[in-house]
Short mmCIF file of C-alpha atoms in Angstrom, two decimals:
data_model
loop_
_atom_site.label_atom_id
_atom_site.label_comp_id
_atom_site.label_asym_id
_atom_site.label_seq_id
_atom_site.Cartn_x
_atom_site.Cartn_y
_atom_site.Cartn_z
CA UNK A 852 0.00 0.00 0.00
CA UNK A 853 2.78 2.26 0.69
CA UNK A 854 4.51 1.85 -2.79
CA UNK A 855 0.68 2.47 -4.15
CA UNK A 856 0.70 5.74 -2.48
CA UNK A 857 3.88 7.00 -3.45
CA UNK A 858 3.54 5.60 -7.00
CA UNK A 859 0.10 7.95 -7.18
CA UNK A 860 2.14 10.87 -6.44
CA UNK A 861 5.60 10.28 -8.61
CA UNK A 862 4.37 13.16 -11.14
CA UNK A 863 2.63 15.51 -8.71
CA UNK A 864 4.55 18.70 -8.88
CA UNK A 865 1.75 20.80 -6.54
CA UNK A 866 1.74 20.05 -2.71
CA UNK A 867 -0.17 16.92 -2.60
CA UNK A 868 -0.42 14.46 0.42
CA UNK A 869 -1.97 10.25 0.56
CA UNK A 870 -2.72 8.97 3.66
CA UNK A 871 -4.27 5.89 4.03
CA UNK A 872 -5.82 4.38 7.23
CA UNK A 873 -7.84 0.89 7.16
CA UNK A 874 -11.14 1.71 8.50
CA UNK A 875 -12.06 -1.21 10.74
CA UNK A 876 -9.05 -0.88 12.84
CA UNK A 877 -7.63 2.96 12.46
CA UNK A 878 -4.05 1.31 11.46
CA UNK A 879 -1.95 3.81 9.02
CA UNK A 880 -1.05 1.68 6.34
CA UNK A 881 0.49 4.54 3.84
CA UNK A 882 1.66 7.80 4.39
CA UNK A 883 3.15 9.80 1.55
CA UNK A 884 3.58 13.59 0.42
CA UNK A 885 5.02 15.70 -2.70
CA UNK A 886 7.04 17.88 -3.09
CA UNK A 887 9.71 16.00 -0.70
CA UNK A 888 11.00 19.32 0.79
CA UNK A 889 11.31 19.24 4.64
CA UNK A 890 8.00 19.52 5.60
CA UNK A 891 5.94 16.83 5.51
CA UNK A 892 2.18 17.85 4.63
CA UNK A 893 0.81 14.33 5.44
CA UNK A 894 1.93 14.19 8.82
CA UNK A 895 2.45 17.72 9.78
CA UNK A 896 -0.49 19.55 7.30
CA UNK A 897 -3.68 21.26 8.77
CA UNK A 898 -6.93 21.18 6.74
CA UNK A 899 -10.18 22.15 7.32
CA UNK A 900 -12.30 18.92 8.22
CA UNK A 901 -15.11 19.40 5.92
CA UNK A 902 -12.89 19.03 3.12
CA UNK A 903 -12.04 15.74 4.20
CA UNK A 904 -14.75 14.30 5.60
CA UNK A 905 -16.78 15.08 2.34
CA UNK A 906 -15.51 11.67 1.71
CA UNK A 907 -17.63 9.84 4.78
CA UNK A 908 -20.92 12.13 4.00
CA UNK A 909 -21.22 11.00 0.37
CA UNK A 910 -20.68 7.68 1.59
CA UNK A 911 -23.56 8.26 3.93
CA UNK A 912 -25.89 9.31 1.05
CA UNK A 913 -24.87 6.52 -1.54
CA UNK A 914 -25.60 3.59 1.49
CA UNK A 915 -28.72 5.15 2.57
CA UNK A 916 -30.08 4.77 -1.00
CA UNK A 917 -29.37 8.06 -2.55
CA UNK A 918 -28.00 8.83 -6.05
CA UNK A 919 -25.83 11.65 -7.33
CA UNK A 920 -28.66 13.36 -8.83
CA UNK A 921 -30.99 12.92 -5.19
CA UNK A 922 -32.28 16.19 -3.72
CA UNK A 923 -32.00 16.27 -0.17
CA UNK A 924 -34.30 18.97 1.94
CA UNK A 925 -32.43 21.35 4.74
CA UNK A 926 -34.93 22.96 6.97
#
């Protein structure tokens, strides 16, 4: 998985960062981040938490039966 990760990112040239983590059991299994430069963004990056956890609320949706073209009403 780790070789995976990296191999995604060989031709990034923008900061870019892969981390992996297996859901059942919260183990890392890949960390990897571009440019190589000192600072590592995977580790040592701060982003806002709705960009990442757009990931879990689509997820949400598509299990719960809706489709990419589903309304959804917000009181």
């Amino acid at each position: 998985i780790q070789a995976a990760a990296e191999f995604a990112l060989r031709d990034v040239t923008q900061p870019a960062a892969i981390v992996v983590i297996e859901a059942a059991t919260g183990q890392v299994r890949a960390v990897a981040s571009r440019p190589v430069d000192g600072f590592d963004r995977a580790v040592l990056g701060t982003y806002p938490p709705g960009s990442t956890f757009k990931v879990v609320t689509a997820t949400a949706l598509l299990t719960g039966g809706l489709g990419p073209d589903s309304g959804v009403e917000c009181p």
